[in-house]
Amino acid sequence: MYIILLIFSFNFLFSNQFNRDFLNENPIHPLPQEMTFEEYQDLNRTISTGLLLSAIPIPGSMHHYAGDYKTAKKLRMIACGGLASIVLGLSVSKEDEWQESPYQLYTINQGTDKEIRYEMIPTGSIGDDITYYYKQLHKTSKKGSELIGLGISILIFDYIYDYVNGIKTIKNKRDKVRFKYGKKLNFAYTPYFDSNKTIGLKIGFKL
């Protein structure tokens, strides 16, 4: 998954749409006086950089880059819970063990990978001979597998949420800044007369 994200991120970075300096150094432009530094950061956050950072296996990287530090912290705490579940599952995990039986056992291929065990359940007797019912025993499933599966599921959900919602957060923050200051653009029409005796109007705007 991380390799795919990394390739996808580099594709974004070096495509025509993102044909900029690798460090995303942009020329300095006039800014509205009331624009805060946080809004300026939100306006210049790019999804391509977020994708590149999310390729690093650190939960919450996308939200941290988006400036949503609270959600990034929660995602990291959830990921720690998932890791704790996996570690706990591994600590209580044991090799498969044969089912226990109070009866005498009959074993085939003992000591090999094809070993088969039966419990000999008495059903009656014929003279001095006892008759038995042979019931096959099986190995119990590994303990802790449920905890390991739960931990892996938590980590997968954590990364997917960070990836998908992180992109949405970056986009929403940029849209809010553009919408806020885009409404304040004042267009003006200025008449001009050049040396070629041409009369026209210049369209401009000011913040």
PDB file of C-alpha atoms in Angstrom:
ATOM      1  CA  MET A   1       0.000   0.000   0.000  1.00  0.00           C
ATOM      2  CA  TYR A   2       2.826   2.384   0.887  1.00  0.00           C
ATOM      3  CA  ILE A   3       4.636   1.717  -2.394  1.00  0.00           C
ATOM      4  CA  ILE A   4       1.469   2.530  -4.343  1.00  0.00           C
ATOM      5  CA  LEU A   5       0.983   5.746  -2.378  1.00  0.00           C
ATOM      6  CA  LEU A   6       4.610   6.722  -2.918  1.00  0.00           C
ATOM      7  CA  ILE A   7       4.386   6.192  -6.691  1.00  0.00           C
ATOM      8  CA  PHE A   8       1.096   8.079  -6.804  1.00  0.00           C
ATOM      9  CA  SER A   9       2.615  10.972  -4.868  1.00  0.00           C
ATOM     10  CA  PHE A  10       5.649  11.302  -7.148  1.00  0.00           C
ATOM     11  CA  ASN A  11       3.350  11.150 -10.160  1.00  0.00           C
ATOM     12  CA  PHE A  12       1.487  14.148  -8.774  1.00  0.00           C
ATOM     13  CA  LEU A  13       4.649  16.018  -7.927  1.00  0.00           C
ATOM     14  CA  PHE A  14       6.196  15.756 -11.357  1.00  0.00           C
ATOM     15  CA  SER A  15       3.062  15.996 -13.515  1.00  0.00           C
ATOM     16  CA  ASN A  16       2.305  19.070 -15.607  1.00  0.00           C
ATOM     17  CA  GLN A  17      -0.308  20.185 -13.138  1.00  0.00           C
ATOM     18  CA  PHE A  18       2.277  20.301 -10.362  1.00  0.00           C
ATOM     19  CA  ASN A  19       5.204  21.485 -12.488  1.00  0.00           C
ATOM     20  CA  ARG A  20       6.872  23.455  -9.717  1.00  0.00           C
ATOM     21  CA  ASP A  21      10.038  23.400  -7.716  1.00  0.00           C
ATOM     22  CA  PHE A  22      10.284  20.241  -5.566  1.00  0.00           C
ATOM     23  CA  LEU A  23      10.203  22.392  -2.422  1.00  0.00           C
ATOM     24  CA  ASN A  24       7.128  24.175  -3.760  1.00  0.00           C
ATOM     25  CA  GLU A  25       8.828  27.571  -3.623  1.00  0.00           C
ATOM     26  CA  ASN A  26       6.377  30.067  -5.102  1.00  0.00           C
ATOM     27  CA  PRO A  27       6.950  33.719  -6.006  1.00  0.00           C
ATOM     28  CA  ILE A  28       5.885  36.285  -3.413  1.00  0.00           C
ATOM     29  CA  HIS A  29       2.487  37.837  -4.166  1.00  0.00           C
ATOM     30  CA  PRO A  30       0.597  40.639  -2.446  1.00  0.00           C
ATOM     31  CA  LEU A  31      -1.637  39.328   0.311  1.00  0.00           C
ATOM     32  CA  PRO A  32      -4.715  40.772   2.030  1.00  0.00           C
ATOM     33  CA  GLN A  33      -3.805  42.606   5.216  1.00  0.00           C
ATOM     34  CA  GLU A  34      -6.248  40.568   7.312  1.00  0.00           C
ATOM     35  CA  MET A  35      -4.965  37.185   6.093  1.00  0.00           C
ATOM     36  CA  THR A  36      -3.429  35.200   8.943  1.00  0.00           C
ATOM     37  CA  PHE A  37      -0.351  33.017   8.671  1.00  0.00           C
ATOM     38  CA  GLU A  38      -2.486  29.942   9.308  1.00  0.00           C
ATOM     39  CA  GLU A  39      -4.761  30.872   6.383  1.00  0.00           C
ATOM     40  CA  TYR A  40      -1.692  31.436   4.220  1.00  0.00           C
ATOM     41  CA  GLN A  41      -0.450  27.951   5.127  1.00  0.00           C
ATOM     42  CA  ASP A  42      -3.880  26.453   4.374  1.00  0.00           C
ATOM     43  CA  LEU A  43      -3.897  28.137   0.973  1.00  0.00           C
ATOM     44  CA  ASN A  44      -0.497  26.714   0.038  1.00  0.00           C
ATOM     45  CA  ARG A  45      -0.997  23.153   1.246  1.00  0.00           C
ATOM     46  CA  THR A  46      -0.899  20.711  -1.671  1.00  0.00           C
ATOM     47  CA  ILE A  47      -2.432  17.260  -1.833  1.00  0.00           C
ATOM     48  CA  SER A  48       0.689  15.956  -3.581  1.00  0.00           C
ATOM     49  CA  THR A  49       2.896  16.807  -0.598  1.00  0.00           C
ATOM     50  CA  GLY A  50       0.344  15.263   1.742  1.00  0.00           C
ATOM     51  CA  LEU A  51       0.345  12.057  -0.292  1.00  0.00           C
ATOM     52  CA  LEU A  52       4.130  11.932  -0.154  1.00  0.00           C
ATOM     53  CA  LEU A  53       4.106  12.324   3.622  1.00  0.00           C
ATOM     54  CA  SER A  54       1.355   9.731   4.046  1.00  0.00           C
ATOM     55  CA  ALA A  55       3.602   7.166   2.334  1.00  0.00           C
ATOM     56  CA  ILE A  56       5.656   7.201   5.546  1.00  0.00           C
ATOM     57  CA  PRO A  57       4.124   4.602   7.894  1.00  0.00           C
ATOM     58  CA  ILE A  58       3.291   7.093  10.650  1.00  0.00           C
ATOM     59  CA  PRO A  59      -0.428   7.293  11.494  1.00  0.00           C
ATOM     60  CA  GLY A  60      -1.961  10.756  11.197  1.00  0.00           C
ATOM     61  CA  SER A  61       0.693  12.128   8.814  1.00  0.00           C
ATOM     62  CA  MET A  62      -1.870  13.474   6.348  1.00  0.00           C
ATOM     63  CA  HIS A  63      -3.925  15.236   9.023  1.00  0.00           C
ATOM     64  CA  HIS A  64      -0.789  16.622  10.650  1.00  0.00           C
ATOM     65  CA  TYR A  65       0.283  18.142   7.339  1.00  0.00           C
ATOM     66  CA  ALA A  66      -3.253  19.506   6.867  1.00  0.00           C
ATOM     67  CA  GLY A  67      -2.915  21.351  10.178  1.00  0.00           C
ATOM     68  CA  ASP A  68      -5.538  19.216  11.920  1.00  0.00           C
ATOM     69  CA  TYR A  69      -3.281  18.291  14.811  1.00  0.00           C
ATOM     70  CA  LYS A  70      -6.142  17.203  17.084  1.00  0.00           C
ATOM     71  CA  THR A  71      -7.334  14.515  14.655  1.00  0.00           C
ATOM     72  CA  ALA A  72      -3.732  13.474  13.927  1.00  0.00           C
ATOM     73  CA  LYS A  73      -3.172  12.912  17.655  1.00  0.00           C
ATOM     74  CA  LYS A  74      -6.368  10.846  17.937  1.00  0.00           C
ATOM     75  CA  LEU A  75      -5.373   8.701  14.961  1.00  0.00           C
ATOM     76  CA  ARG A  76      -1.982   8.029  16.514  1.00  0.00           C
ATOM     77  CA  MET A  77      -3.575   7.048  19.806  1.00  0.00           C
ATOM     78  CA  ILE A  78      -5.927   4.686  17.974  1.00  0.00           C
ATOM     79  CA  ALA A  79      -2.966   3.204  16.108  1.00  0.00           C
ATOM     80  CA  CYS A  80      -1.177   2.659  19.425  1.00  0.00           C
ATOM     81  CA  GLY A  81      -4.246   0.776  20.611  1.00  0.00           C
ATOM     82  CA  GLY A  82      -4.110  -1.391  17.486  1.00  0.00           C
ATOM     83  CA  LEU A  83      -0.423  -2.127  18.015  1.00  0.00           C
ATOM     84  CA  ALA A  84      -1.081  -2.952  21.681  1.00  0.00           C
ATOM     85  CA  SER A  85      -3.772  -5.401  20.601  1.00  0.00           C
ATOM     86  CA  ILE A  86      -1.351  -7.118  18.207  1.00  0.00           C
ATOM     87  CA  VAL A  87       1.414  -7.309  20.838  1.00  0.00           C
ATOM     88  CA  LEU A  88      -1.022  -8.682  23.421  1.00  0.00           C
ATOM     89  CA  GLY A  89      -2.297 -11.243  20.921  1.00  0.00           C
ATOM     90  CA  LEU A  90       1.235 -12.372  20.149  1.00  0.00           C
ATOM     91  CA  SER A  91       2.116 -12.612  23.839  1.00  0.00           C
ATOM     92  CA  VAL A  92      -0.747 -14.999  24.604  1.00  0.00           C
ATOM     93  CA  SER A  93      -0.436 -16.882  21.351  1.00  0.00           C
ATOM     94  CA  LYS A  94       0.631 -20.503  21.567  1.00  0.00           C
ATOM     95  CA  GLU A  95       1.207 -23.289  19.121  1.00  0.00           C
ATOM     96  CA  ASP A  96      -1.764 -25.467  18.255  1.00  0.00           C
ATOM     97  CA  GLU A  97      -2.428 -27.992  20.983  1.00  0.00           C
ATOM     98  CA  TRP A  98      -4.386 -31.228  20.909  1.00  0.00           C
ATOM     99  CA  GLN A  99      -7.747 -31.321  22.575  1.00  0.00           C
ATOM    100  CA  GLU A 100      -7.663 -32.866  26.008  1.00  0.00           C
ATOM    101  CA  SER A 101      -9.542 -36.077  26.732  1.00  0.00           C
ATOM    102  CA  PRO A 102     -10.225 -38.053  29.927  1.00  0.00           C
ATOM    103  CA  TYR A 103     -10.120 -41.292  27.918  1.00  0.00           C
ATOM    104  CA  GLN A 104      -7.309 -43.439  26.627  1.00  0.00           C
ATOM    105  CA  LEU A 105      -5.821 -42.191  23.360  1.00  0.00           C
ATOM    106  CA  TYR A 106      -5.076 -44.066  20.147  1.00  0.00           C
ATOM    107  CA  THR A 107      -2.449 -42.342  17.980  1.00  0.00           C
ATOM    108  CA  ILE A 108      -1.536 -42.850  14.315  1.00  0.00           C
ATOM    109  CA  ASN A 109       1.736 -41.510  12.826  1.00  0.00           C
ATOM    110  CA  GLN A 110       2.840 -40.246  16.210  1.00  0.00           C
ATOM    111  CA  GLY A 111       5.495 -37.543  16.151  1.00  0.00           C
ATOM    112  CA  THR A 112       4.949 -36.617  12.490  1.00  0.00           C
ATOM    113  CA  ASP A 113       3.080 -33.836  10.719  1.00  0.00           C
ATOM    114  CA  LYS A 114       0.378 -36.359   9.798  1.00  0.00           C
ATOM    115  CA  GLU A 115      -0.285 -37.401  13.364  1.00  0.00           C
ATOM    116  CA  ILE A 116      -3.913 -38.328  14.072  1.00  0.00           C
ATOM    117  CA  ARG A 117      -5.345 -38.871  17.536  1.00  0.00           C
ATOM    118  CA  TYR A 118      -8.516 -40.599  18.694  1.00  0.00           C
ATOM    119  CA  GLU A 119     -10.043 -40.832  22.116  1.00  0.00           C
ATOM    120  CA  MET A 120     -11.212 -44.332  23.021  1.00  0.00           C
ATOM    121  CA  ILE A 121     -14.657 -43.955  24.592  1.00  0.00           C
ATOM    122  CA  PRO A 122     -15.851 -47.235  26.233  1.00  0.00           C
ATOM    123  CA  THR A 123     -19.221 -48.366  24.906  1.00  0.00           C
ATOM    124  CA  GLY A 124     -19.545 -51.828  26.453  1.00  0.00           C
ATOM    125  CA  SER A 125     -17.826 -55.158  26.768  1.00  0.00           C
ATOM    126  CA  ILE A 126     -17.859 -58.578  25.160  1.00  0.00           C
ATOM    127  CA  GLY A 127     -16.604 -61.079  27.687  1.00  0.00           C
ATOM    128  CA  ASP A 128     -13.327 -59.773  28.978  1.00  0.00           C
ATOM    129  CA  ASP A 129     -12.900 -57.416  25.998  1.00  0.00           C
ATOM    130  CA  ILE A 130     -14.041 -53.791  26.188  1.00  0.00           C
ATOM    131  CA  THR A 131     -15.512 -52.177  23.097  1.00  0.00           C
ATOM    132  CA  TYR A 132     -14.669 -48.584  22.261  1.00  0.00           C
ATOM    133  CA  TYR A 133     -15.973 -45.739  20.140  1.00  0.00           C
ATOM    134  CA  TYR A 134     -13.098 -43.942  18.458  1.00  0.00           C
ATOM    135  CA  LYS A 135     -13.680 -40.197  18.288  1.00  0.00           C
ATOM    136  CA  GLN A 136     -11.102 -38.132  16.425  1.00  0.00           C
ATOM    137  CA  LEU A 137      -9.460 -35.259  18.285  1.00  0.00           C
ATOM    138  CA  HIS A 138      -8.405 -31.985  16.683  1.00  0.00           C
ATOM    139  CA  LYS A 139      -5.900 -29.298  17.484  1.00  0.00           C
ATOM    140  CA  THR A 140      -7.253 -26.186  19.156  1.00  0.00           C
ATOM    141  CA  SER A 141      -6.932 -22.880  17.323  1.00  0.00           C
ATOM    142  CA  LYS A 142      -4.190 -20.496  18.344  1.00  0.00           C
ATOM    143  CA  LYS A 143      -5.026 -18.273  21.262  1.00  0.00           C
ATOM    144  CA  GLY A 144      -4.710 -14.557  20.648  1.00  0.00           C
ATOM    145  CA  SER A 145      -5.566 -14.673  16.943  1.00  0.00           C
ATOM    146  CA  GLU A 146      -8.690 -12.604  17.582  1.00  0.00           C
ATOM    147  CA  LEU A 147      -6.642  -9.850  19.227  1.00  0.00           C
ATOM    148  CA  ILE A 148      -4.129  -9.881  16.378  1.00  0.00           C
ATOM    149  CA  GLY A 149      -6.894  -9.657  13.786  1.00  0.00           C
ATOM    150  CA  LEU A 150      -8.549  -6.813  15.694  1.00  0.00           C
ATOM    151  CA  GLY A 151      -5.286  -4.882  15.902  1.00  0.00           C
ATOM    152  CA  ILE A 152      -4.583  -5.280  12.180  1.00  0.00           C
ATOM    153  CA  SER A 153      -8.130  -4.143  11.334  1.00  0.00           C
ATOM    154  CA  ILE A 154      -7.724  -1.053  13.512  1.00  0.00           C
ATOM    155  CA  LEU A 155      -4.449  -0.114  11.804  1.00  0.00           C
ATOM    156  CA  ILE A 156      -5.899  -0.582   8.311  1.00  0.00           C
ATOM    157  CA  PHE A 157      -8.944   1.574   9.132  1.00  0.00           C
ATOM    158  CA  ASP A 158      -6.674   4.161  10.776  1.00  0.00           C
ATOM    159  CA  TYR A 159      -4.500   4.568   7.681  1.00  0.00           C
ATOM    160  CA  ILE A 160      -7.441   4.624   5.265  1.00  0.00           C
ATOM    161  CA  TYR A 161      -9.246   7.287   7.312  1.00  0.00           C
ATOM    162  CA  ASP A 162      -6.084   9.393   7.562  1.00  0.00           C
ATOM    163  CA  TYR A 163      -5.578   9.142   3.802  1.00  0.00           C
ATOM    164  CA  VAL A 164      -9.156   9.817   2.646  1.00  0.00           C
ATOM    165  CA  ASN A 165     -10.257  12.351   5.253  1.00  0.00           C
ATOM    166  CA  GLY A 166      -6.848  14.052   5.173  1.00  0.00           C
ATOM    167  CA  ILE A 167      -7.261  14.873   1.478  1.00  0.00           C
ATOM    168  CA  LYS A 168     -10.766  16.168   2.186  1.00  0.00           C
ATOM    169  CA  THR A 169      -9.450  18.345   5.028  1.00  0.00           C
ATOM    170  CA  ILE A 170      -6.754  19.920   2.840  1.00  0.00           C
ATOM    171  CA  LYS A 171      -9.258  20.642   0.074  1.00  0.00           C
ATOM    172  CA  ASN A 172     -11.842  22.138   2.456  1.00  0.00           C
ATOM    173  CA  LYS A 173      -9.293  24.410   4.112  1.00  0.00           C
ATOM    174  CA  ARG A 174      -8.044  25.722   0.779  1.00  0.00           C
ATOM    175  CA  ASP A 175     -11.611  26.270  -0.454  1.00  0.00           C
ATOM    176  CA  LYS A 176     -12.532  28.222   2.702  1.00  0.00           C
ATOM    177  CA  VAL A 177      -9.588  30.620   2.270  1.00  0.00           C
ATOM    178  CA  ARG A 178     -10.260  31.098  -1.445  1.00  0.00           C
ATOM    179  CA  PHE A 179     -13.971  31.659  -0.833  1.00  0.00           C
ATOM    180  CA  LYS A 180     -13.346  34.112   2.022  1.00  0.00           C
ATOM    181  CA  TYR A 181     -10.918  36.362   0.186  1.00  0.00           C
ATOM    182  CA  GLY A 182     -12.315  35.767  -3.296  1.00  0.00           C
ATOM    183  CA  LYS A 183     -15.518  37.534  -2.222  1.00  0.00           C
ATOM    184  CA  LYS A 184     -13.458  40.586  -1.287  1.00  0.00           C
ATOM    185  CA  LEU A 185     -11.967  41.099  -4.745  1.00  0.00           C
ATOM    186  CA  ASN A 186     -13.077  44.460  -6.170  1.00  0.00           C
ATOM    187  CA  PHE A 187     -12.948  44.715  -9.928  1.00  0.00           C
ATOM    188  CA  ALA A 188     -12.200  48.100 -11.507  1.00  0.00           C
ATOM    189  CA  TYR A 189     -12.290  49.414 -15.058  1.00  0.00           C
ATOM    190  CA  THR A 190      -9.639  51.966 -16.049  1.00  0.00           C
ATOM    191  CA  PRO A 191      -9.756  53.778 -19.415  1.00  0.00           C
ATOM    192  CA  TYR A 192      -6.467  54.062 -21.279  1.00  0.00           C
ATOM    193  CA  PHE A 193      -5.091  55.814 -24.354  1.00  0.00           C
ATOM    194  CA  ASP A 194      -1.796  54.544 -25.810  1.00  0.00           C
ATOM    195  CA  SER A 195       0.703  56.005 -28.279  1.00  0.00           C
ATOM    196  CA  ASN A 196      -1.071  54.337 -31.177  1.00  0.00           C
ATOM    197  CA  LYS A 197      -4.132  56.454 -30.394  1.00  0.00           C
ATOM    198  CA  THR A 198      -6.017  53.410 -29.219  1.00  0.00           C
ATOM    199  CA  ILE A 199      -8.718  53.848 -26.624  1.00  0.00           C
ATOM    200  CA  GLY A 200      -9.790  50.995 -24.372  1.00  0.00           C
ATOM    201  CA  LEU A 201     -10.512  49.773 -20.872  1.00  0.00           C
ATOM    202  CA  LYS A 202      -8.210  47.930 -18.506  1.00  0.00           C
ATOM    203  CA  ILE A 203      -9.858  45.450 -16.178  1.00  0.00           C
ATOM    204  CA  GLY A 204      -8.206  44.921 -12.833  1.00  0.00           C
ATOM    205  CA  PHE A 205      -8.980  44.161  -9.239  1.00  0.00           C
ATOM    206  CA  LYS A 206      -7.775  45.144  -5.820  1.00  0.00           C
ATOM    207  CA  LEU A 207      -8.048  43.490  -2.424  1.00  0.00           C
TER     208      LEU A 207
END
